[in-house]
Amino acid sequence: MPTTVISGFTHNFLGKAPVWYKQVILLFLIANPIVMYLLGPGTAGWLLIAEFIFTLAMALKCYPLLPGGLLAVESLLIGLTTPDAVYLEVLTNFPVILLLMFMVAGIYFMKELLLVTFTQILVGVRSKSALSLLFCSAAAVLSAFLDALTVTAVIISVAVGFYSVYHKVASGKGYHHKDHNAGSDEEVVELHREDLENFRAFLRSLLMHGAIGTALGGVATMVGEPQNLLIAKVVDWDFAGFFLHMAPVSLPVLAAGLFTCWALEKLRWFGYGGRLPRPVRQVLEEFAENERAKRTKADQAALWVQAIAAGILVVGLAFHLAEVGLIGLLVIILITSFTGITDEHQIGKAFQESLPFTSLLVVFFAVVAVIHEQHLFKPIIDYVLSLPEGQQPGMFFIANGVLSMISDNVFVATVYISEVKQALDAGSISYEHFQDLAIAINTGTNLPSVATPNGQAAFLFLLTSAIAPLVRLSYGRMVIMAFPYTLVMGGVGLYMVVNHI
């Protein structure tokens, strides 16, 4: 325990994070102004990106909002960006923030329906390869018509439900024990520890297959990812036009991705292939039967309300009747009104998962503002546009892919499509070539960006969600598990962009 006020400050700084981690963050904060003064804003900007990626990689040591936020505040103080630039980035991405605030909370109120549905699937499909393919393909189809963050929120909610049920039993408690800490293994009975570790491996692989599925489907349509809608508006494509232009790349990549999913489960490479332990299956079967037996008429009515709200959600998102976040708010209002959830604190619990990540995303936009203000990507864009026309689509794909791995794919797509549009308006390129480059930009930002959690908002959401520490899904493990998909999706995507658009 601290014995002086100074040692108290040291103890409180970043809480329970390791001492070495606190020292590294302090080193970053001291080094940045010095680098800014000696080497200029360009070098300081690239250093800030590396530091922010470090905080994401160490997400299980300390939630990235704290150290990342300190770095973002310092970037404002030393002049790497301005409050107005950060506000502009936040304003540009306001639909994503609305989505996280309300859609994730809406999914929270549908968790009973999701748990019932996916428990039946998990118990019914005994082949792990078939189950993985089902998760990956379902996530792909849903992401094509909804959006990747919503689908990821569903997958996370389901996984947390499964894990909580078994963890209670493994700790010697009943299914419906209220005050149980699923984050601690202290009460886990020794007999169940091996099964719990195997169950974690099983859930990790399903989560990653599902997350990859959101990228496979999200690239194909104009509503799949936020940048898709932006690109469609700039190029003037409607829903069908966007799908048809992307199909020569997106459909072969989808087939290759699903084959990779099946192969990884069969070969048990890169952390995949974990099977559902028999005792865990038995617990989930008993849980499903127990839930069915004790379900009252009021519970059945609540499930019907959730199902109807889910139908409204799908229709609203598929036809883009309103911004995604507003549809999420509608879901919250409908489900709470018709299932009798009227207590303010009960409703507040739905926002506990999403608001920390929303705050982290705003910090991330501050880092993006630094990239924008310091024009860190401009030399790369200028180089690609200076290449012969025939080489540009392939190089745009590679450049977008690499930059999306370290930055935000929405930002990268926004920068590239605006630069290419300026070239079109200046008469430097034809409209046909402009469309080819738009395909390369869209696929480049969507496919190789699965390599790192910071490449896609859905992956970052998964890394910082409640389920990640429970199943030991760290930044490094996500990178390793995404690696075979990155090679296949990036390789097939590049081949199709170079040869078939």
Short mmCIF file of C-alpha atoms in Angstrom, two decimals:
data_model
loop_
_atom_site.label_atom_id
_atom_site.label_comp_id
_atom_site.label_asym_id
_atom_site.label_seq_id
_atom_site.Cartn_x
_atom_site.Cartn_y
_atom_site.Cartn_z
CA MET A 1 0.00 0.00 0.00
CA PRO A 2 1.20 3.58 -0.71
CA THR A 3 2.83 5.32 2.27
CA THR A 4 3.02 8.85 0.80
CA VAL A 5 0.81 11.01 -1.41
CA ILE A 6 3.37 10.74 -4.26
CA SER A 7 3.39 6.93 -4.07
CA GLY A 8 -0.41 7.12 -3.97
CA PHE A 9 -0.40 8.97 -7.31
CA THR A 10 1.97 6.34 -8.74
CA HIS A 11 -0.20 3.52 -7.42
CA ASN A 12 -3.40 5.06 -8.82
CA PHE A 13 -1.99 5.85 -12.29
CA LEU A 14 -3.59 3.33 -14.70
CA GLY A 15 -4.80 1.28 -11.73
CA LYS A 16 -3.89 -2.41 -11.73
CA ALA A 17 -1.84 -2.29 -14.95
CA PRO A 18 1.69 -3.77 -14.55
CA VAL A 19 4.42 -1.34 -13.44
CA TRP A 20 6.38 -1.87 -16.67
CA TYR A 21 3.26 -0.92 -18.69
CA LYS A 22 2.84 2.31 -16.69
CA GLN A 23 6.51 3.13 -17.30
CA VAL A 24 6.18 2.56 -21.06
CA ILE A 25 3.15 4.89 -21.28
CA LEU A 26 5.03 7.57 -19.31
CA LEU A 27 7.99 7.13 -21.66
CA PHE A 28 5.65 7.69 -24.65
CA LEU A 29 4.24 10.85 -23.08
CA ILE A 30 7.74 12.23 -22.39
CA ALA A 31 9.16 11.23 -25.80
CA ASN A 32 6.42 12.68 -28.04
CA PRO A 33 7.09 16.41 -27.44
CA ILE A 34 10.84 15.79 -27.78
CA VAL A 35 10.38 13.95 -31.11
CA MET A 36 7.99 16.69 -32.27
CA TYR A 37 10.60 19.36 -31.50
CA LEU A 38 13.64 17.51 -32.90
CA LEU A 39 12.26 15.54 -35.87
CA GLY A 40 9.06 17.37 -36.77
CA PRO A 41 5.31 16.57 -36.81
CA GLY A 42 5.54 13.88 -39.52
CA THR A 43 7.81 11.60 -37.48
CA ALA A 44 5.86 12.40 -34.29
CA GLY A 45 2.64 11.48 -36.07
CA TRP A 46 3.93 8.05 -37.15
CA LEU A 47 5.29 7.48 -33.62
CA LEU A 48 1.84 8.30 -32.18
CA ILE A 49 0.23 5.69 -34.46
CA ALA A 50 2.73 3.05 -33.27
CA GLU A 51 2.08 3.98 -29.64
CA PHE A 52 -1.69 3.79 -30.07
CA ILE A 53 -1.39 0.36 -31.70
CA PHE A 54 0.68 -0.70 -28.68
CA THR A 55 -2.15 0.31 -26.32
CA LEU A 56 -4.57 -1.77 -28.41
CA ALA A 57 -2.19 -4.74 -28.37
CA MET A 58 -2.05 -4.52 -24.58
CA ALA A 59 -5.84 -4.22 -24.20
CA LEU A 60 -5.95 -7.05 -21.64
CA LYS A 61 -3.42 -5.21 -19.45
CA CYS A 62 -5.34 -1.92 -19.45
CA TYR A 63 -8.41 -0.75 -21.38
CA PRO A 64 -6.99 1.31 -24.31
CA LEU A 65 -9.27 4.28 -23.63
CA LEU A 66 -7.04 5.42 -20.75
CA PRO A 67 -3.51 5.35 -22.26
CA GLY A 68 -4.84 6.02 -25.76
CA GLY A 69 -6.80 8.98 -24.44
CA LEU A 70 -3.70 10.43 -22.74
CA LEU A 71 -1.77 10.13 -26.02
CA ALA A 72 -4.64 11.76 -27.95
CA VAL A 73 -4.84 14.67 -25.49
CA GLU A 74 -1.07 15.15 -25.75
CA SER A 75 -1.30 15.19 -29.56
CA LEU A 76 -3.68 18.16 -29.22
CA LEU A 77 -1.42 19.94 -26.73
CA ILE A 78 1.74 19.65 -28.87
CA GLY A 79 -0.08 20.72 -32.05
CA LEU A 80 -0.24 17.47 -34.06
CA THR A 81 -3.95 18.17 -34.58
CA THR A 82 -6.64 20.59 -33.40
CA PRO A 83 -9.93 20.21 -31.48
CA ASP A 84 -11.80 21.35 -34.61
CA ALA A 85 -10.15 18.60 -36.70
CA VAL A 86 -11.06 15.96 -34.10
CA TYR A 87 -14.63 17.27 -33.96
CA LEU A 88 -14.84 17.07 -37.76
CA GLU A 89 -13.68 13.43 -37.72
CA VAL A 90 -16.23 12.61 -35.01
CA LEU A 91 -18.97 14.41 -36.94
CA THR A 92 -18.08 12.52 -40.14
CA ASN A 93 -18.33 9.22 -38.25
CA PHE A 94 -21.37 10.19 -36.17
CA PRO A 95 -23.52 7.40 -37.72
CA VAL A 96 -21.00 4.84 -36.36
CA ILE A 97 -21.19 6.44 -32.90
CA LEU A 98 -25.01 6.40 -33.02
CA LEU A 99 -24.84 2.73 -34.03
CA LEU A 100 -22.66 1.84 -31.05
CA MET A 101 -24.74 3.81 -28.58
CA PHE A 102 -28.13 2.41 -29.54
CA MET A 103 -27.76 -0.69 -31.72
CA VAL A 104 -25.54 -2.57 -29.26
CA ALA A 105 -27.97 -1.67 -26.46
CA GLY A 106 -30.84 -2.89 -28.66
CA ILE A 107 -29.09 -6.23 -29.15
CA TYR A 108 -28.76 -6.47 -25.32
CA PHE A 109 -32.55 -6.51 -25.01
CA MET A 110 -32.76 -9.34 -27.58
CA LYS A 111 -30.31 -11.59 -25.72
CA GLU A 112 -32.96 -14.09 -24.52
CA LEU A 113 -34.12 -14.71 -28.11
CA LEU A 114 -30.51 -14.95 -29.34
CA LEU A 115 -29.53 -17.35 -26.57
CA VAL A 116 -32.52 -19.61 -27.22
CA THR A 117 -31.89 -19.63 -31.00
CA PHE A 118 -28.13 -20.17 -30.90
CA THR A 119 -28.29 -22.73 -28.07
CA GLN A 120 -30.47 -24.87 -30.33
CA ILE A 121 -27.94 -24.46 -33.16
CA LEU A 122 -24.96 -25.21 -30.91
CA VAL A 123 -26.58 -28.29 -29.41
CA GLY A 124 -28.10 -29.45 -32.70
CA VAL A 125 -25.04 -29.18 -34.98
CA ARG A 126 -22.44 -31.60 -33.64
CA SER A 127 -19.79 -31.17 -36.36
CA LYS A 128 -17.41 -28.32 -35.44
CA SER A 129 -16.52 -27.76 -39.11
CA ALA A 130 -20.19 -27.47 -40.05
CA LEU A 131 -20.89 -25.20 -37.07
CA SER A 132 -17.95 -22.93 -37.97
CA LEU A 133 -19.10 -22.72 -41.59
CA LEU A 134 -22.61 -21.91 -40.37
CA PHE A 135 -21.34 -19.09 -38.12
CA CYS A 136 -19.04 -17.68 -40.82
CA SER A 137 -21.59 -17.84 -43.66
CA ALA A 138 -24.45 -16.53 -41.48
CA ALA A 139 -22.28 -13.59 -40.37
CA ALA A 140 -21.37 -12.94 -44.04
CA VAL A 141 -25.00 -12.95 -45.24
CA LEU A 142 -26.20 -10.82 -42.32
CA SER A 143 -23.34 -8.32 -42.75
CA ALA A 144 -24.18 -7.90 -46.43
CA PHE A 145 -27.66 -6.63 -45.54
CA LEU A 146 -27.22 -5.27 -42.02
CA ASP A 147 -23.80 -4.04 -40.89
CA ALA A 148 -20.69 -5.65 -39.44
CA LEU A 149 -20.86 -4.00 -35.99
CA THR A 150 -24.47 -5.11 -35.41
CA VAL A 151 -23.66 -8.68 -36.42
CA THR A 152 -20.55 -8.67 -34.20
CA ALA A 153 -22.66 -7.43 -31.29
CA VAL A 154 -25.01 -10.40 -31.82
CA ILE A 155 -22.11 -12.89 -31.89
CA ILE A 156 -20.59 -11.37 -28.73
CA SER A 157 -23.93 -11.46 -26.91
CA VAL A 158 -24.41 -15.13 -27.79
CA ALA A 159 -20.85 -16.09 -26.73
CA VAL A 160 -21.17 -14.25 -23.39
CA GLY A 161 -24.44 -16.11 -22.77
CA PHE A 162 -22.90 -19.54 -23.48
CA TYR A 163 -19.80 -18.80 -21.41
CA SER A 164 -21.75 -17.48 -18.42
CA VAL A 165 -23.98 -20.57 -18.30
CA TYR A 166 -21.08 -23.02 -18.18
CA HIS A 167 -18.86 -20.89 -15.94
CA LYS A 168 -21.59 -20.84 -13.28
CA VAL A 169 -21.88 -24.63 -13.40
CA ALA A 170 -18.07 -25.05 -13.41
CA SER A 171 -18.00 -22.86 -10.27
CA GLY A 172 -20.50 -25.14 -8.52
CA LYS A 173 -23.50 -22.83 -8.92
CA GLY A 174 -26.88 -23.02 -10.66
CA TYR A 175 -27.74 -21.57 -14.09
CA HIS A 176 -29.64 -18.63 -12.63
CA HIS A 177 -27.22 -17.58 -9.90
CA LYS A 178 -27.38 -13.77 -10.03
CA ASP A 179 -24.18 -12.53 -8.36
CA HIS A 180 -21.60 -14.54 -10.28
CA ASN A 181 -18.28 -13.14 -11.51
CA ALA A 182 -17.57 -14.90 -14.82
CA GLY A 183 -14.24 -13.06 -15.06
CA SER A 184 -12.71 -14.92 -12.12
CA ASP A 185 -11.73 -18.61 -12.08
CA GLU A 186 -11.12 -18.71 -8.31
CA GLU A 187 -14.32 -20.65 -7.63
CA VAL A 188 -14.01 -23.00 -10.62
CA VAL A 189 -13.95 -26.63 -9.46
CA GLU A 190 -10.64 -28.34 -10.36
CA LEU A 191 -12.53 -31.09 -12.20
CA HIS A 192 -13.96 -28.52 -14.66
CA ARG A 193 -10.80 -26.48 -15.36
CA GLU A 194 -9.63 -28.43 -18.41
CA ASP A 195 -13.13 -28.41 -19.91
CA LEU A 196 -13.35 -24.66 -19.29
CA GLU A 197 -10.05 -24.07 -21.16
CA ASN A 198 -11.24 -26.22 -24.06
CA PHE A 199 -14.55 -24.36 -24.11
CA ARG A 200 -12.64 -21.07 -24.28
CA ALA A 201 -10.70 -22.35 -27.32
CA PHE A 202 -13.99 -23.48 -28.89
CA LEU A 203 -15.61 -20.05 -28.39
CA ARG A 204 -12.49 -18.20 -29.59
CA SER A 205 -12.57 -19.99 -32.91
CA LEU A 206 -16.32 -19.40 -33.37
CA LEU A 207 -15.90 -15.69 -32.54
CA MET A 208 -13.08 -15.30 -35.06
CA HIS A 209 -14.94 -17.22 -37.78
CA GLY A 210 -17.95 -14.98 -37.17
CA ALA A 211 -15.86 -11.79 -37.18
CA ILE A 212 -14.16 -12.81 -40.45
CA GLY A 213 -17.60 -13.57 -41.86
CA THR A 214 -18.64 -9.95 -41.27
CA ALA A 215 -15.74 -8.84 -43.49
CA LEU A 216 -16.54 -11.42 -46.18
CA GLY A 217 -20.13 -10.24 -46.45
CA GLY A 218 -19.56 -6.59 -45.60
CA VAL A 219 -17.44 -5.95 -48.70
CA ALA A 220 -20.20 -7.04 -51.11
CA THR A 221 -22.94 -4.43 -50.63
CA MET A 222 -23.23 -0.69 -50.11
CA VAL A 223 -24.70 -1.13 -46.59
CA GLY A 224 -22.19 -3.74 -45.40
CA GLU A 225 -19.55 -1.30 -44.10
CA PRO A 226 -19.67 2.48 -43.48
CA GLN A 227 -17.10 3.25 -46.21
CA ASN A 228 -19.11 1.27 -48.77
CA LEU A 229 -21.95 3.78 -48.55
CA LEU A 230 -19.50 6.65 -48.91
CA ILE A 231 -17.87 5.10 -52.00
CA ALA A 232 -21.27 4.30 -53.54
CA LYS A 233 -22.36 7.94 -53.16
CA VAL A 234 -19.16 9.32 -54.69
CA VAL A 235 -19.24 6.92 -57.67
CA ASP A 236 -23.06 7.15 -57.99
CA TRP A 237 -23.86 3.44 -57.65
CA ASP A 238 -27.19 2.13 -56.36
CA PHE A 239 -27.52 -1.08 -54.30
CA ALA A 240 -27.61 -3.41 -57.33
CA GLY A 241 -24.88 -1.50 -59.17
CA PHE A 242 -22.56 -1.66 -56.18
CA PHE A 243 -23.11 -5.40 -55.74
CA LEU A 244 -22.52 -6.15 -59.45
CA HIS A 245 -19.33 -4.07 -59.60
CA MET A 246 -17.93 -5.77 -56.48
CA ALA A 247 -19.09 -9.31 -57.39
CA PRO A 248 -16.02 -10.25 -59.55
CA VAL A 249 -13.91 -9.74 -56.40
CA SER A 250 -16.29 -10.29 -53.47
CA LEU A 251 -17.82 -13.62 -54.57
CA PRO A 252 -14.51 -15.49 -55.23
CA VAL A 253 -13.17 -14.09 -51.94
CA LEU A 254 -16.31 -15.32 -50.14
CA ALA A 255 -15.84 -18.82 -51.55
CA ALA A 256 -12.12 -18.81 -50.64
CA GLY A 257 -12.88 -17.50 -47.14
CA LEU A 258 -15.48 -20.22 -46.44
CA PHE A 259 -13.07 -22.89 -47.72
CA THR A 260 -10.38 -21.47 -45.40
CA CYS A 261 -12.83 -21.68 -42.50
CA TRP A 262 -13.49 -25.38 -43.22
CA ALA A 263 -9.78 -26.16 -43.78
CA LEU A 264 -8.66 -24.45 -40.55
CA GLU A 265 -11.13 -26.50 -38.50
CA LYS A 266 -10.03 -29.74 -40.16
CA LEU A 267 -6.29 -29.00 -39.88
CA ARG A 268 -6.55 -27.35 -36.44
CA TRP A 269 -4.00 -24.69 -37.39
CA PHE A 270 -3.52 -21.17 -35.97
CA GLY A 271 -5.56 -21.85 -32.82
CA TYR A 272 -8.62 -23.24 -34.59
CA GLY A 273 -10.18 -26.68 -34.28
CA GLY A 274 -11.15 -26.59 -30.59
CA ARG A 275 -14.06 -28.97 -29.98
CA LEU A 276 -16.99 -28.51 -27.62
CA PRO A 277 -16.22 -30.73 -24.58
CA ARG A 278 -18.87 -33.35 -23.87
CA PRO A 279 -19.56 -32.09 -20.30
CA VAL A 280 -20.11 -28.56 -21.65
CA ARG A 281 -22.51 -29.82 -24.31
CA GLN A 282 -24.40 -31.71 -21.62
CA VAL A 283 -24.65 -28.56 -19.47
CA LEU A 284 -25.95 -26.49 -22.42
CA GLU A 285 -28.49 -29.20 -23.31
CA GLU A 286 -29.73 -29.29 -19.72
CA PHE A 287 -29.83 -25.49 -19.65
CA ALA A 288 -31.92 -25.40 -22.85
CA GLU A 289 -34.33 -28.00 -21.48
CA ASN A 290 -34.54 -26.23 -18.12
CA GLU A 291 -35.28 -22.90 -19.81
CA ARG A 292 -37.97 -24.49 -21.98
CA ALA A 293 -39.65 -26.13 -18.96
CA LYS A 294 -39.76 -22.99 -16.81
CA ARG A 295 -40.80 -20.60 -19.58
CA THR A 296 -44.06 -18.85 -18.64
CA LYS A 297 -46.63 -17.34 -20.98
CA ALA A 298 -45.18 -13.90 -20.21
CA ASP A 299 -41.70 -15.19 -21.17
CA GLN A 300 -43.10 -16.59 -24.42
CA ALA A 301 -44.76 -13.25 -25.16
CA ALA A 302 -41.42 -11.48 -24.51
CA LEU A 303 -39.68 -13.81 -26.98
CA TRP A 304 -42.33 -13.01 -29.60
CA VAL A 305 -41.81 -9.27 -29.03
CA GLN A 306 -38.04 -9.73 -29.46
CA ALA A 307 -38.58 -11.76 -32.65
CA ILE A 308 -40.89 -9.08 -34.12
CA ALA A 309 -38.36 -6.37 -33.17
CA ALA A 310 -35.62 -8.44 -34.84
CA GLY A 311 -37.75 -8.60 -38.01
CA ILE A 312 -38.25 -4.81 -37.94
CA LEU A 313 -34.51 -4.41 -37.40
CA VAL A 314 -33.63 -6.55 -40.44
CA VAL A 315 -36.14 -4.78 -42.72
CA GLY A 316 -35.07 -1.34 -41.50
CA LEU A 317 -31.38 -2.03 -42.05
CA ALA A 318 -31.73 -3.93 -45.32
CA PHE A 319 -33.66 -1.05 -46.92
CA HIS A 320 -31.74 1.63 -44.99
CA LEU A 321 -34.99 3.24 -43.83
CA ALA A 322 -33.08 5.34 -41.28
CA GLU A 323 -29.60 5.62 -39.78
CA VAL A 324 -28.59 2.36 -38.12
CA GLY A 325 -28.38 3.91 -34.65
CA LEU A 326 -31.91 5.30 -34.88
CA ILE A 327 -33.23 1.86 -35.83
CA GLY A 328 -31.41 0.52 -32.76
CA LEU A 329 -33.17 3.12 -30.61
CA LEU A 330 -36.49 1.99 -32.11
CA VAL A 331 -35.66 -1.61 -31.10
CA ILE A 332 -34.92 -0.48 -27.53
CA ILE A 333 -38.22 1.41 -27.30
CA LEU A 334 -40.29 -1.47 -28.73
CA ILE A 335 -38.77 -4.26 -26.63
CA THR A 336 -38.72 -2.35 -23.33
CA SER A 337 -42.27 -1.06 -23.83
CA PHE A 338 -43.80 -4.44 -24.64
CA THR A 339 -41.81 -6.59 -22.20
CA GLY A 340 -42.34 -4.42 -19.13
CA ILE A 341 -38.74 -3.20 -18.64
CA THR A 342 -39.49 0.18 -17.08
CA ASP A 343 -36.76 0.71 -14.47
CA GLU A 344 -34.11 3.27 -15.43
CA HIS A 345 -31.25 1.25 -13.89
CA GLN A 346 -32.38 -1.89 -15.70
CA ILE A 347 -32.29 -0.01 -19.02
CA GLY A 348 -28.93 1.54 -18.12
CA LYS A 349 -27.24 -1.87 -17.99
CA ALA A 350 -27.75 -2.20 -21.75
CA PHE A 351 -25.37 0.72 -22.36
CA GLN A 352 -22.52 -0.53 -20.15
CA GLU A 353 -20.97 -2.59 -22.95
CA SER A 354 -21.12 -0.01 -25.74
CA LEU A 355 -20.26 3.36 -24.17
CA PRO A 356 -16.63 2.58 -23.16
CA PHE A 357 -15.97 1.42 -26.73
CA THR A 358 -17.75 4.48 -28.13
CA SER A 359 -15.41 6.65 -26.05
CA LEU A 360 -12.41 4.65 -27.32
CA LEU A 361 -13.58 5.17 -30.90
CA VAL A 362 -13.67 8.95 -30.38
CA VAL A 363 -10.06 8.73 -29.13
CA PHE A 364 -9.26 6.70 -32.25
CA PHE A 365 -10.77 9.47 -34.40
CA ALA A 366 -8.37 11.90 -32.69
CA VAL A 367 -5.47 9.74 -33.94
CA VAL A 368 -7.09 9.69 -37.40
CA ALA A 369 -7.28 13.50 -37.24
CA VAL A 370 -3.49 13.54 -36.69
CA ILE A 371 -3.05 11.38 -39.82
CA HIS A 372 -5.29 13.77 -41.74
CA GLU A 373 -3.75 17.00 -40.46
CA GLN A 374 -0.16 15.84 -41.01
CA HIS A 375 -0.96 14.26 -44.42
CA LEU A 376 0.88 11.09 -43.36
CA PHE A 377 -0.64 8.99 -46.17
CA LYS A 378 -0.29 11.59 -48.97
CA PRO A 379 3.14 10.45 -50.25
CA ILE A 380 1.76 6.93 -50.72
CA ILE A 381 -1.32 8.23 -52.59
CA ASP A 382 0.80 10.45 -54.84
CA TYR A 383 3.12 7.56 -55.65
CA VAL A 384 0.28 5.21 -56.61
CA LEU A 385 -1.38 7.84 -58.84
CA SER A 386 1.97 8.39 -60.62
CA LEU A 387 2.10 4.73 -61.74
CA PRO A 388 0.94 3.55 -65.20
CA GLU A 389 -2.86 3.21 -65.35
CA GLY A 390 -2.79 -0.60 -65.67
CA GLN A 391 -0.84 -0.98 -62.41
CA GLN A 392 -2.95 1.41 -60.35
CA PRO A 393 -5.87 -0.89 -59.28
CA GLY A 394 -3.51 -3.54 -57.85
CA MET A 395 -1.34 -0.96 -56.10
CA PHE A 396 -4.41 0.84 -54.73
CA PHE A 397 -5.60 -2.50 -53.30
CA ILE A 398 -2.21 -3.13 -51.64
CA ALA A 399 -1.80 0.44 -50.34
CA ASN A 400 -5.36 0.56 -48.96
CA GLY A 401 -4.90 -2.85 -47.37
CA VAL A 402 -1.61 -2.02 -45.63
CA LEU A 403 -2.79 1.40 -44.41
CA SER A 404 -6.12 -0.05 -43.20
CA MET A 405 -4.20 -2.54 -41.05
CA ILE A 406 -2.61 0.31 -39.06
CA SER A 407 -5.32 2.94 -39.37
CA ASP A 408 -9.11 2.91 -39.74
CA ASN A 409 -10.46 1.44 -42.98
CA VAL A 410 -13.26 4.04 -43.11
CA PHE A 411 -10.72 6.87 -42.92
CA VAL A 412 -8.39 5.26 -45.50
CA ALA A 413 -11.29 4.75 -47.93
CA THR A 414 -12.46 8.34 -47.39
CA VAL A 415 -9.00 9.78 -48.14
CA TYR A 416 -8.38 7.60 -51.20
CA ILE A 417 -11.80 7.99 -52.84
CA SER A 418 -11.68 11.79 -52.40
CA GLU A 419 -8.19 11.95 -53.96
CA VAL A 420 -9.29 9.77 -56.88
CA LYS A 421 -12.46 11.86 -57.34
CA GLN A 422 -10.28 14.97 -57.59
CA ALA A 423 -8.23 13.24 -60.30
CA LEU A 424 -11.47 12.45 -62.17
CA ASP A 425 -12.75 16.03 -61.85
CA ALA A 426 -9.38 17.32 -63.11
CA GLY A 427 -9.69 15.08 -66.20
CA SER A 428 -6.60 13.02 -65.26
CA ILE A 429 -8.51 9.70 -65.42
CA SER A 430 -11.59 8.38 -67.24
CA TYR A 431 -14.86 7.47 -65.48
CA GLU A 432 -14.33 3.77 -66.32
CA HIS A 433 -10.89 3.81 -64.69
CA PHE A 434 -12.37 5.76 -61.75
CA GLN A 435 -14.85 2.91 -61.20
CA ASP A 436 -12.03 0.33 -61.33
CA LEU A 437 -10.10 2.29 -58.70
CA ALA A 438 -13.25 2.55 -56.54
CA ILE A 439 -13.54 -1.26 -56.59
CA ALA A 440 -9.86 -1.56 -55.62
CA ILE A 441 -10.29 0.97 -52.78
CA ASN A 442 -13.42 -0.73 -51.41
CA THR A 443 -12.01 -4.27 -51.51
CA GLY A 444 -8.57 -3.11 -50.34
CA THR A 445 -9.98 -1.43 -47.23
CA ASN A 446 -12.38 -4.29 -46.42
CA LEU A 447 -10.36 -7.48 -46.99
CA PRO A 448 -6.67 -7.19 -45.88
CA SER A 449 -7.76 -5.03 -42.91
CA VAL A 450 -8.82 -8.20 -41.05
CA ALA A 451 -5.10 -8.65 -40.26
CA THR A 452 -5.28 -6.49 -37.11
CA PRO A 453 -8.06 -5.53 -34.68
CA ASN A 454 -7.55 -1.83 -35.41
CA GLY A 455 -8.20 -2.43 -39.12
CA GLN A 456 -11.96 -2.80 -38.71
CA ALA A 457 -14.30 -1.32 -36.10
CA ALA A 458 -16.02 -4.71 -35.68
CA PHE A 459 -12.70 -6.38 -34.81
CA LEU A 460 -11.76 -3.58 -32.41
CA PHE A 461 -15.18 -3.93 -30.80
CA LEU A 462 -14.60 -7.67 -30.35
CA LEU A 463 -11.14 -7.10 -28.82
CA THR A 464 -12.44 -4.60 -26.26
CA SER A 465 -15.74 -6.40 -25.54
CA ALA A 466 -16.70 -8.30 -22.39
CA ILE A 467 -16.10 -11.69 -24.05
CA ALA A 468 -12.43 -11.10 -25.04
CA PRO A 469 -10.89 -11.37 -21.55
CA LEU A 470 -13.26 -14.23 -20.64
CA VAL A 471 -12.03 -16.46 -23.49
CA ARG A 472 -8.47 -15.04 -23.44
CA LEU A 473 -8.77 -13.41 -26.87
CA SER A 474 -5.86 -10.94 -26.89
CA TYR A 475 -4.61 -8.62 -29.66
CA GLY A 476 -1.75 -10.99 -30.49
CA ARG A 477 -3.99 -14.04 -30.58
CA MET A 478 -6.44 -12.22 -32.89
CA VAL A 479 -3.58 -11.33 -35.27
CA ILE A 480 -2.38 -14.97 -35.32
CA MET A 481 -5.89 -16.37 -35.87
CA ALA A 482 -6.61 -13.80 -38.60
CA PHE A 483 -3.31 -14.46 -40.41
CA PRO A 484 -4.46 -17.34 -42.68
CA TYR A 485 -7.62 -15.42 -43.58
CA THR A 486 -5.53 -12.30 -44.33
CA LEU A 487 -3.33 -14.27 -46.74
CA VAL A 488 -6.24 -15.96 -48.52
CA MET A 489 -8.64 -12.99 -48.66
CA GLY A 490 -5.87 -10.54 -49.52
CA GLY A 491 -4.29 -12.85 -52.09
CA VAL A 492 -7.52 -13.82 -53.88
CA GLY A 493 -8.77 -10.23 -53.69
CA LEU A 494 -5.57 -8.85 -55.22
CA TYR A 495 -5.58 -11.48 -57.99
CA MET A 496 -9.19 -10.67 -58.93
CA VAL A 497 -8.59 -6.88 -58.81
CA VAL A 498 -5.52 -7.16 -61.07
CA ASN A 499 -6.98 -9.64 -63.56
CA HIS A 500 -10.77 -9.38 -63.57
CA ILE A 501 -11.93 -5.79 -63.18
#
